[in-house]
Structures are given as structure tokens and as C-alpha cells.
Short mmCIF file of N, CA and C in Angstrom, two decimals:
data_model
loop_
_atom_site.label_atom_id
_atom_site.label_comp_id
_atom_site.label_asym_id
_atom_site.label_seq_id
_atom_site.Cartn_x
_atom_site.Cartn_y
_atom_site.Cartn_z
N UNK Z 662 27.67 36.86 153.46
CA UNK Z 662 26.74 36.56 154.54
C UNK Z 662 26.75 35.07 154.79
N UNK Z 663 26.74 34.45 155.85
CA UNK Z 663 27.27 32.94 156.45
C UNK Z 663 26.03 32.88 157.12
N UNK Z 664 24.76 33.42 157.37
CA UNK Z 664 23.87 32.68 158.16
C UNK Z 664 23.90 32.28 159.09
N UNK Z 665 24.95 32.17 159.39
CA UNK Z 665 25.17 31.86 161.29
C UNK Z 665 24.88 32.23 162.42
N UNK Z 666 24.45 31.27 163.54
CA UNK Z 666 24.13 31.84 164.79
C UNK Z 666 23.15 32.57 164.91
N UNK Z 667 22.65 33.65 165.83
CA UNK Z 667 21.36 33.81 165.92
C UNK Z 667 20.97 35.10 164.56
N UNK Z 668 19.93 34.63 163.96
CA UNK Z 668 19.83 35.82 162.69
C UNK Z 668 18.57 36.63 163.11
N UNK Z 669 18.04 36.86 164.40
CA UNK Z 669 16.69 37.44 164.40
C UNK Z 669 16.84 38.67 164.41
N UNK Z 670 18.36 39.55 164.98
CA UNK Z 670 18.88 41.04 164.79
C UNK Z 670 19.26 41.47 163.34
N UNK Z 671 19.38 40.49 162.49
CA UNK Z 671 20.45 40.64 161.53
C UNK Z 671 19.20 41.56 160.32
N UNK Z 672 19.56 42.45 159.84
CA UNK Z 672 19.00 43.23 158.68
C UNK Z 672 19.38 42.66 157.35
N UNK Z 673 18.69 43.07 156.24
CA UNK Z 673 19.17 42.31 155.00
C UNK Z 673 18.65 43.90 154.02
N UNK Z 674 18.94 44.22 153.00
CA UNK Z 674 18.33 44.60 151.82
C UNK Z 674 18.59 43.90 150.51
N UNK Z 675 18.24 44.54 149.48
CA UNK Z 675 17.77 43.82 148.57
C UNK Z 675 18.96 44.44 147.87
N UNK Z 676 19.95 43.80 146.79
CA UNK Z 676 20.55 43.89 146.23
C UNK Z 676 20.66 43.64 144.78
N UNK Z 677 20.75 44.94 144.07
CA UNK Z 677 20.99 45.16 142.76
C UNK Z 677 22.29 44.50 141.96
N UNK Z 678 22.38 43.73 140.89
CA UNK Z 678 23.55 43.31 140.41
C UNK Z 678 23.05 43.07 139.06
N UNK Z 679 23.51 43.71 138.08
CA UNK Z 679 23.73 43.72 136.66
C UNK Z 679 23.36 42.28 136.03
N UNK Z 680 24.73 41.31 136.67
CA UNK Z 680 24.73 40.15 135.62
C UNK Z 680 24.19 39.28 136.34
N UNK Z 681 22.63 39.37 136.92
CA UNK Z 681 21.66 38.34 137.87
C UNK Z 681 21.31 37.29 136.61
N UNK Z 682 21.19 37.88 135.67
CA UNK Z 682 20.25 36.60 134.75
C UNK Z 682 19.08 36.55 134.94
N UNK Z 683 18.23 35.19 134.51
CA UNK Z 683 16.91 34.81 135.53
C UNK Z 683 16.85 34.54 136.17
N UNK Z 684 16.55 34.42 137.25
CA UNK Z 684 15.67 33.80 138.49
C UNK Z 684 14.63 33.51 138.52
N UNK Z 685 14.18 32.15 139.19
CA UNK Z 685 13.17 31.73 139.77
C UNK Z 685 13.14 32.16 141.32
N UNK Z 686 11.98 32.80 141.77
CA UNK Z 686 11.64 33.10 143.28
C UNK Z 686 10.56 32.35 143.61
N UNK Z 687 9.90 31.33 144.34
CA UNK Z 687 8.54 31.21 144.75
C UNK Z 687 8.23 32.09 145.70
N UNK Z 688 6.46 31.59 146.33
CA UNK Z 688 6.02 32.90 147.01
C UNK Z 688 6.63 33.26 148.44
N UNK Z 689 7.37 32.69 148.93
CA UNK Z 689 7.82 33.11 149.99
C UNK Z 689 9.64 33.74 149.75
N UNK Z 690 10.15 33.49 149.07
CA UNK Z 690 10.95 33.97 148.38
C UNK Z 690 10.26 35.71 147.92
N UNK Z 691 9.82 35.56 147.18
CA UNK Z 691 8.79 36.61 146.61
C UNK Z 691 8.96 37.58 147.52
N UNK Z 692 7.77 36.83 148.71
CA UNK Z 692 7.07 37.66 149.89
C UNK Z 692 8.38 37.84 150.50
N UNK Z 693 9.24 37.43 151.03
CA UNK Z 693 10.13 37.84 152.14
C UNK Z 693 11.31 39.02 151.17
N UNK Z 694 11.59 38.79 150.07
CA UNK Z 694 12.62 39.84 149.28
C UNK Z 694 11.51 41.33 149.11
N UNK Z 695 10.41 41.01 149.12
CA UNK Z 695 9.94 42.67 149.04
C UNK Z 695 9.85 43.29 150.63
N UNK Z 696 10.28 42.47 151.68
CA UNK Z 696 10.11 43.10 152.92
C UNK Z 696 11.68 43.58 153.11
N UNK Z 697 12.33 42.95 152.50
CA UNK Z 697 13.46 43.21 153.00
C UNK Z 697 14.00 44.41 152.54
N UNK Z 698 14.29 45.84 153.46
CA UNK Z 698 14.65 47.35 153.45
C UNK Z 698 15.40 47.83 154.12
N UNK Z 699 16.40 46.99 154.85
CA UNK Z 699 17.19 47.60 155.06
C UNK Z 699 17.20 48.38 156.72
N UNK Z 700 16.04 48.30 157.12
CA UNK Z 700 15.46 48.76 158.15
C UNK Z 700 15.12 47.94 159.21
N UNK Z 701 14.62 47.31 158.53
CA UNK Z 701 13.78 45.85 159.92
C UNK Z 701 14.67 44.69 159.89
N UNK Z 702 15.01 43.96 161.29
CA UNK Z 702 15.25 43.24 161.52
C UNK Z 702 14.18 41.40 160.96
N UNK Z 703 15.40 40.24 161.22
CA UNK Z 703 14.35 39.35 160.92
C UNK Z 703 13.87 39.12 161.45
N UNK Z 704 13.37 39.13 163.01
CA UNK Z 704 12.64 38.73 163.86
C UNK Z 704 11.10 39.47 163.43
N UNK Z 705 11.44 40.80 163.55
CA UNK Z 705 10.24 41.32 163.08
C UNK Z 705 9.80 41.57 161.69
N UNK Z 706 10.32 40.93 160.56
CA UNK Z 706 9.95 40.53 159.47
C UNK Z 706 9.08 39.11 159.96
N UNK Z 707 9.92 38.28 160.35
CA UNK Z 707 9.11 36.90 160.67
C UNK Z 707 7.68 37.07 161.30
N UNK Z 708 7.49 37.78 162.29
CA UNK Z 708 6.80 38.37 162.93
C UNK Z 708 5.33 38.61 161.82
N UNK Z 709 5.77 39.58 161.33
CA UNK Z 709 5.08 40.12 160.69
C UNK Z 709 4.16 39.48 159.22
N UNK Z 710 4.98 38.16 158.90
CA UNK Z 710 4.92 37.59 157.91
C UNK Z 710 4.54 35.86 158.40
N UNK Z 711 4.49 35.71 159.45
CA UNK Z 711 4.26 34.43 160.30
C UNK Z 711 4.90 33.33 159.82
N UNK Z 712 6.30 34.11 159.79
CA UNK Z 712 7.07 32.70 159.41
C UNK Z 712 7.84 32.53 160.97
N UNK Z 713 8.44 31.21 160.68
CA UNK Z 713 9.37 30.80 162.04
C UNK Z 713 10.96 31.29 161.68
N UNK Z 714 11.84 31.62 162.28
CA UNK Z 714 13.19 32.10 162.00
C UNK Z 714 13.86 31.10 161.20
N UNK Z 715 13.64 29.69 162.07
CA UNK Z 715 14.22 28.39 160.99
C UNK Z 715 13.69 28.29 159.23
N UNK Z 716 12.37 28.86 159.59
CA UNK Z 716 12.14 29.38 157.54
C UNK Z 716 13.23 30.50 156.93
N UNK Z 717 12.53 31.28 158.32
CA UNK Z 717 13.62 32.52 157.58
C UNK Z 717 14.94 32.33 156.99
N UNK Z 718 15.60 31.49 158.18
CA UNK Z 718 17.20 31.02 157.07
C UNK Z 718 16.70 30.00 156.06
N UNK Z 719 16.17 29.15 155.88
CA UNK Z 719 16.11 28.95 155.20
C UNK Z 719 16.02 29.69 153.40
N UNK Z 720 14.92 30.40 153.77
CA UNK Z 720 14.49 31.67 152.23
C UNK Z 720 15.44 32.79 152.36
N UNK Z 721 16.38 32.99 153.86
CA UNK Z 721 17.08 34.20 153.45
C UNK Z 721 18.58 33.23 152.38
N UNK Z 722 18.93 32.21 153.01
CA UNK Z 722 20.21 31.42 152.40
C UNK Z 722 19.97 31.33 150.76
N UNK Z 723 18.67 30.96 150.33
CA UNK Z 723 18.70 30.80 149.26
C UNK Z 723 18.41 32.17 148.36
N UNK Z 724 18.03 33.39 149.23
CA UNK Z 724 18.20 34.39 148.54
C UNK Z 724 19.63 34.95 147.90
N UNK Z 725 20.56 35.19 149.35
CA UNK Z 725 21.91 35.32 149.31
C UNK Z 725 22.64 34.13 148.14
N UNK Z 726 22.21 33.01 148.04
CA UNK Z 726 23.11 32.08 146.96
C UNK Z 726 22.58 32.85 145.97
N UNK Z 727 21.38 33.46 145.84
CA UNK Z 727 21.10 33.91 144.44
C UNK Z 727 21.52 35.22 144.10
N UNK Z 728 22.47 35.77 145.23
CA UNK Z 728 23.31 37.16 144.90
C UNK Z 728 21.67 38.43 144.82
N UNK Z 729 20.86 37.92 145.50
CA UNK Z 729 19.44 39.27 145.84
C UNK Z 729 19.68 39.92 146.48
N UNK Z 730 19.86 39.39 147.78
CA UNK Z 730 20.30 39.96 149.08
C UNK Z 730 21.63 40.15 149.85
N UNK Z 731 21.51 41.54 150.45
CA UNK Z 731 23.27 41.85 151.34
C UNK Z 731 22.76 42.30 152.74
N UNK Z 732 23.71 41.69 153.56
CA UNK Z 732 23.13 41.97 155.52
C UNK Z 732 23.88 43.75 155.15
N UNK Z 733 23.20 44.35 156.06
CA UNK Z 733 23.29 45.47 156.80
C UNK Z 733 24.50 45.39 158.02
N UNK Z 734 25.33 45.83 157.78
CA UNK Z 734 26.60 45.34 158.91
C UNK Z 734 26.50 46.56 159.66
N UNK Z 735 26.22 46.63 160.63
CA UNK Z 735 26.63 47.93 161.91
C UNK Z 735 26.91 47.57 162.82
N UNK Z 736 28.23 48.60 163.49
CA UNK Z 736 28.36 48.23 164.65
C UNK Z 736 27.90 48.38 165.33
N UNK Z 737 27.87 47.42 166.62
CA UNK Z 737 26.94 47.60 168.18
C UNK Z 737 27.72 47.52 168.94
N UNK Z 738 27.74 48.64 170.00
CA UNK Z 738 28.52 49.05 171.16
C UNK Z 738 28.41 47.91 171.83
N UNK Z 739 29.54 47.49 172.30
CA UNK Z 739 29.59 46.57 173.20
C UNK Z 739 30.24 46.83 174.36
N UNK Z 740 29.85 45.71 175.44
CA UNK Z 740 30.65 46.41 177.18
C UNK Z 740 32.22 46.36 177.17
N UNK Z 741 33.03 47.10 177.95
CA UNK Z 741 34.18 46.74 178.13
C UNK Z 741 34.42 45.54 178.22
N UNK Z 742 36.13 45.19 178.28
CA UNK Z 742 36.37 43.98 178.53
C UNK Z 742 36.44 43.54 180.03
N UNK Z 743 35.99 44.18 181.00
CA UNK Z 743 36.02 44.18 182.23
C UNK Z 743 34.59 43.57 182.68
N UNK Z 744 33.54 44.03 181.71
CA UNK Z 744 31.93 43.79 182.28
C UNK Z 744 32.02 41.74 182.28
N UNK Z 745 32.43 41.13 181.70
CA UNK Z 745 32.32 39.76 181.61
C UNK Z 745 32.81 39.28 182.83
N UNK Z 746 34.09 39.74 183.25
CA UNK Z 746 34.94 39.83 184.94
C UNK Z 746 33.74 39.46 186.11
N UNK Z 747 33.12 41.03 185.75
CA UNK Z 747 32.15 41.18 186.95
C UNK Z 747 31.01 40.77 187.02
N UNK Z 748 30.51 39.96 185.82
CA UNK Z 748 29.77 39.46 185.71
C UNK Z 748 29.71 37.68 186.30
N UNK Z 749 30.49 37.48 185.71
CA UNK Z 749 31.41 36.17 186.54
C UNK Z 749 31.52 36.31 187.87
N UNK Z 750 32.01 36.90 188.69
CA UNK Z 750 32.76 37.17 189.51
C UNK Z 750 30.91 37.30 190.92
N UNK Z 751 29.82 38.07 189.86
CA UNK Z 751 28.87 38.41 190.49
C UNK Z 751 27.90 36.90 190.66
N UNK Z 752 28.23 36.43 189.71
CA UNK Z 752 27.27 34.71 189.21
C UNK Z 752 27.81 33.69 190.47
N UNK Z 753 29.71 33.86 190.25
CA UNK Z 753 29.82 33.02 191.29
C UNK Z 753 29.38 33.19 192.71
N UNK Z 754 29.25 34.69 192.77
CA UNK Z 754 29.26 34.78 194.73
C UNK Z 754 27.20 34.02 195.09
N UNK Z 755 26.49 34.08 193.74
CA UNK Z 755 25.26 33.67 193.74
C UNK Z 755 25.29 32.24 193.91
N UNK Z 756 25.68 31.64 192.23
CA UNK Z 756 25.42 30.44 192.43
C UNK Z 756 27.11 29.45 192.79
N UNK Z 757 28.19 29.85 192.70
CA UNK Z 757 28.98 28.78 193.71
C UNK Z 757 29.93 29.02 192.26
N UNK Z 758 30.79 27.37 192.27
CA UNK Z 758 32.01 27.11 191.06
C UNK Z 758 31.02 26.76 189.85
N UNK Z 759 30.18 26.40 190.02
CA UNK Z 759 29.62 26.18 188.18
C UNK Z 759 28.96 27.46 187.85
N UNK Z 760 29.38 28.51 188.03
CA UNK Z 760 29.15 30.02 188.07
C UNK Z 760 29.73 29.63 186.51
N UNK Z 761 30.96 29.87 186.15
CA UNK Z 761 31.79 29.78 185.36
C UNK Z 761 31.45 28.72 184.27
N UNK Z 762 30.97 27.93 184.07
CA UNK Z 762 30.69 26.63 183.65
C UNK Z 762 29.35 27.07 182.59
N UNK Z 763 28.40 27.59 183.37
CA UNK Z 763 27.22 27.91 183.19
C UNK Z 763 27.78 29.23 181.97
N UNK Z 764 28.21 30.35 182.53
CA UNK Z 764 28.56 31.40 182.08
C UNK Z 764 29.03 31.10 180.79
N UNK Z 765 29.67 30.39 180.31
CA UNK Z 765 30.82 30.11 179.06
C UNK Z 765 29.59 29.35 178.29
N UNK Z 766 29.04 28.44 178.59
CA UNK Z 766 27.78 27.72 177.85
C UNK Z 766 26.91 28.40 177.75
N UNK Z 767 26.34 29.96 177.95
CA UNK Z 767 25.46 30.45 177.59
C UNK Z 767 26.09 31.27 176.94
N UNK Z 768 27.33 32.10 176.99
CA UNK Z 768 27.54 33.41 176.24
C UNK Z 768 27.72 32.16 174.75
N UNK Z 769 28.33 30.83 175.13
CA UNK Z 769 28.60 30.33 173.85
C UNK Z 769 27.15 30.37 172.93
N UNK Z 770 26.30 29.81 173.73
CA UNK Z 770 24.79 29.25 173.07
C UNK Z 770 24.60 30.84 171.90
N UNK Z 771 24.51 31.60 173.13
CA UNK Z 771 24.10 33.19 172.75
C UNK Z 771 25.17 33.20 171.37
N UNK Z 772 25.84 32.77 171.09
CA UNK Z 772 27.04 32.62 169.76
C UNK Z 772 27.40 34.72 169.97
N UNK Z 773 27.84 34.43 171.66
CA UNK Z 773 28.59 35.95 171.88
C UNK Z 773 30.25 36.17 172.12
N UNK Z 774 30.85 37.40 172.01
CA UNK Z 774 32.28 36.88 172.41
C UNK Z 774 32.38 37.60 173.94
N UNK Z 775 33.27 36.83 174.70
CA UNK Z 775 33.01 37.22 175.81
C UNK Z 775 33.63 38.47 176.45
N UNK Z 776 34.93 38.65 175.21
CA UNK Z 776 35.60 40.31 175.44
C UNK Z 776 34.75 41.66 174.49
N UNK Z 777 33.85 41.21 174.25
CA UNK Z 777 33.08 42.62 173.69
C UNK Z 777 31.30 41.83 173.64
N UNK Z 778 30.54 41.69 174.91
CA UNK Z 778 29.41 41.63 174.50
C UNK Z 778 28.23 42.64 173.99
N UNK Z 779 27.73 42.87 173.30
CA UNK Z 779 27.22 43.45 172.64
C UNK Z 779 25.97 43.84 173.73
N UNK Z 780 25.51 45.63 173.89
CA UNK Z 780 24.53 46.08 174.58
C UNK Z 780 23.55 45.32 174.85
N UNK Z 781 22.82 45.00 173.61
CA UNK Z 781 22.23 44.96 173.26
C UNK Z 781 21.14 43.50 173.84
N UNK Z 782 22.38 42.82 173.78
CA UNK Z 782 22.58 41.32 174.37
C UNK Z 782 22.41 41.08 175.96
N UNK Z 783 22.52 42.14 176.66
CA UNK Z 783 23.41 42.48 178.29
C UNK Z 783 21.99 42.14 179.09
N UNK Z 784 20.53 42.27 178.75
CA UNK Z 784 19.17 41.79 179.29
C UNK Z 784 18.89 40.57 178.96
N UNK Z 785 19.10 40.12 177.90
CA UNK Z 785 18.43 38.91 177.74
C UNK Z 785 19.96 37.26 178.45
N UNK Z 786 21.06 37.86 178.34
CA UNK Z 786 22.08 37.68 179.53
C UNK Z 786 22.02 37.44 180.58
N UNK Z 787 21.38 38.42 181.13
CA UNK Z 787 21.06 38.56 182.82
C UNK Z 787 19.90 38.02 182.92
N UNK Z 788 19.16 37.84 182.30
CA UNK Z 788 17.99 37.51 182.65
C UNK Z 788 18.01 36.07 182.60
N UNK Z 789 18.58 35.17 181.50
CA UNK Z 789 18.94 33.27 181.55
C UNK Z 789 19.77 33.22 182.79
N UNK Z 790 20.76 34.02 182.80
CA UNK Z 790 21.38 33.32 184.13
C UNK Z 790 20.73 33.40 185.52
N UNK Z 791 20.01 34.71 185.67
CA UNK Z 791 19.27 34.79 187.17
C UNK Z 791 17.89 33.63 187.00
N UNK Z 792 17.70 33.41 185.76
CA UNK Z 792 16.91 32.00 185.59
C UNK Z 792 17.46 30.96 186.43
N UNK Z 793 18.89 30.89 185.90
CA UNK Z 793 19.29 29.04 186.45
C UNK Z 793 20.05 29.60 187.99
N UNK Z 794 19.34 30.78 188.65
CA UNK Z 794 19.61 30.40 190.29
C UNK Z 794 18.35 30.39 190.75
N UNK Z 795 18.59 28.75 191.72
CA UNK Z 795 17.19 28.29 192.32
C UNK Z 795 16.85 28.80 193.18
N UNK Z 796 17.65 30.11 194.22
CA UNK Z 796 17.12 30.83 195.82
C UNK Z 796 16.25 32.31 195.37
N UNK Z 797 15.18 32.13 194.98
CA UNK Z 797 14.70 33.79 195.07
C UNK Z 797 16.02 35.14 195.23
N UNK Z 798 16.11 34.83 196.43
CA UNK Z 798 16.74 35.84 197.36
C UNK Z 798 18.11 36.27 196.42
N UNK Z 799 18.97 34.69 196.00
CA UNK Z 799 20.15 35.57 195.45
C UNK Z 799 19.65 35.62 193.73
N UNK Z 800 18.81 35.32 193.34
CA UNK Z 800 18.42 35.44 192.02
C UNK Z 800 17.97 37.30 192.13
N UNK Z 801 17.37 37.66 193.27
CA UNK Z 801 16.76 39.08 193.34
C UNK Z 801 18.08 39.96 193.48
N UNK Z 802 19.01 39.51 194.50
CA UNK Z 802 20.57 40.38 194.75
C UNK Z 802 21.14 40.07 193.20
N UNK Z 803 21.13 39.02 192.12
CA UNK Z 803 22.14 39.17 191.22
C UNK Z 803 21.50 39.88 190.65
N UNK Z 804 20.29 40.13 190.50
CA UNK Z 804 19.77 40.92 188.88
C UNK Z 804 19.86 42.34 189.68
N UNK Z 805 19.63 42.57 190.67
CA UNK Z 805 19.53 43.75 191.41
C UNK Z 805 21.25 44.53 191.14
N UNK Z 806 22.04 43.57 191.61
CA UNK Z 806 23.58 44.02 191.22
C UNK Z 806 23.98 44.37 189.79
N UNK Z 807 23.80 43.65 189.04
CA UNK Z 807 23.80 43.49 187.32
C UNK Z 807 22.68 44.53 186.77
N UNK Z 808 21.82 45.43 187.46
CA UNK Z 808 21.06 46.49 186.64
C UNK Z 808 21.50 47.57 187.16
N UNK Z 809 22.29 47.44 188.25
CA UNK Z 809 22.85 48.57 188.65
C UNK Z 809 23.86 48.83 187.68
N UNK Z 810 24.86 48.36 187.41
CA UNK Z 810 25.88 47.80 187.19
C UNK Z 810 25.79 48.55 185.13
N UNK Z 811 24.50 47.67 184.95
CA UNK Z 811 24.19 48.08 183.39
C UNK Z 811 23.88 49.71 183.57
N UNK Z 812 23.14 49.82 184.58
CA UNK Z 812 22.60 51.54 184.43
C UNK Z 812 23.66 52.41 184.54
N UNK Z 813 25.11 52.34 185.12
CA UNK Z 813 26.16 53.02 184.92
C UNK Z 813 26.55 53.29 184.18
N UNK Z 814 26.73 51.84 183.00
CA UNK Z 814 27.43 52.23 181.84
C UNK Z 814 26.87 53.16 180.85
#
């Protein structure tokens, strides 16, 4: 587990290993390894526990160095390699040539790849970019095009 990029989807459980030794945990250490099941995401662990995500890596990193904890790896359907095309293709006819510009600096921010974005990802996507167009009108035609577009798939 590398901690990288956005961890608020990422699942963790608690991991059993023979030759742990001792450990020291303090209380948030403590508190955050008995939430962790395998089930809930960290956002809504944080949530729930009123920590900020930047804690969370923090107490999840030093769990993982201590061999406690293992992420939950599943796959998530992601769009063809065609949906990024038309997505582009839909940004520029809105906002002009920094269509493209914009596009690559957010899927980057989002730490997404741009030939398999993940479902999951495809709202909160559409929704930053119809942010950074300033005309109502084509901000209402792009999201209007792009939910059509999602409701097909």
C-alpha cells in the first residue's frame, strides 16, 4: 500500500501476521485500526471519527509500516477508452482550445488515467469542469450532453 493520491475511496482491514512482535498504538491509532473492516471506505471512517483525510494518511501510513493493515483492492468498472474522446471533444465545443489544457490538469489532479476512468469518478468529473465554464447556457448544454451520454452507458 503507497498511500497515494486520493485515499477517501480506498478500504483497509486489519491484518493478522504471526511475527508482529510488540507494538505501540496511541489513541488514534487505536481508534482508527478497530474501524477498519474491510467494508467502509476512508472518507466515511473520517467522517465518522472527525478526523481530516490528511490525519487519516497520516495514522493509516503508520499503521501499514507496522504490517496491521492491508487495502482492499477491487476492481472498478471504468468507461471505455472512447468516453475521454468525447468528453474532450464535448469541453472543447463549450469552452474553446484550453478545453484540453484544463481536461489533462484535472483528470491529472483527480490522480485518474485517462484511458480507463473509473465510474465512479465520471460525476464528480463533470461536475469541476462544467464549474470552470463561465456562460450558464453552455455550462447547462455540457452537463446536459455528458448525463446523457453517462445514462447510456
Amino acid at each position: 500500500m503507497g498511500l497515494k493520491g486520493n485515499i477517501a475511496s480506498s478500504v483497509y482491514r486489519r491484518s493478522v501476521k504471526n511475527d508482529l512482535g510488540e507494538v505501540s498504538l496511541d489513541s488514534r491509532m487505536l481508534t482508527l485500526i478497530m474501524q477498519l473492516n474491510g467494508e467502509k471506505n476512508v472518507a466515511t471512517i473520517a467522517g465518522e471519527l472527525g478526523m481530516t483525510l490528511s490525519d487519516m494518511r497520516v495514522v493509516l501510513t503508520r499503521l501499514d509500516q507496522l504490517g496491521l493493515i492491508e487495502e482492499i483492492v477491487s476492481s472498478v468498472p471504468t468507461f471505455s477508452a472512447d468516453f475521454y474522446p468525447f468528453l474532450a471533444d464535448q469541453l472543447s465545443k463549450a469552452m474553446g482550445p484550453m478545453a484540453e489544457i484544463l481536461l489533462e490538469d484535472l483528470v491529472a489532479e483527480m490522480n485518474l488515467d485517462r484511458q480507463s476512468i473509473p465510474l465512479t469518478d465520471a460525476a464528480e468529473l463533470v461536475d469541476a469542469l462544467a464549474r470552470e465554464l463561465p456562460r450558464d447556457e453552455k455550462r447547462v448544454a455540457f452537463q446536459q450532453v455528458l448525463l446523457a451520454k453517462l445514462q447510456s452507458l
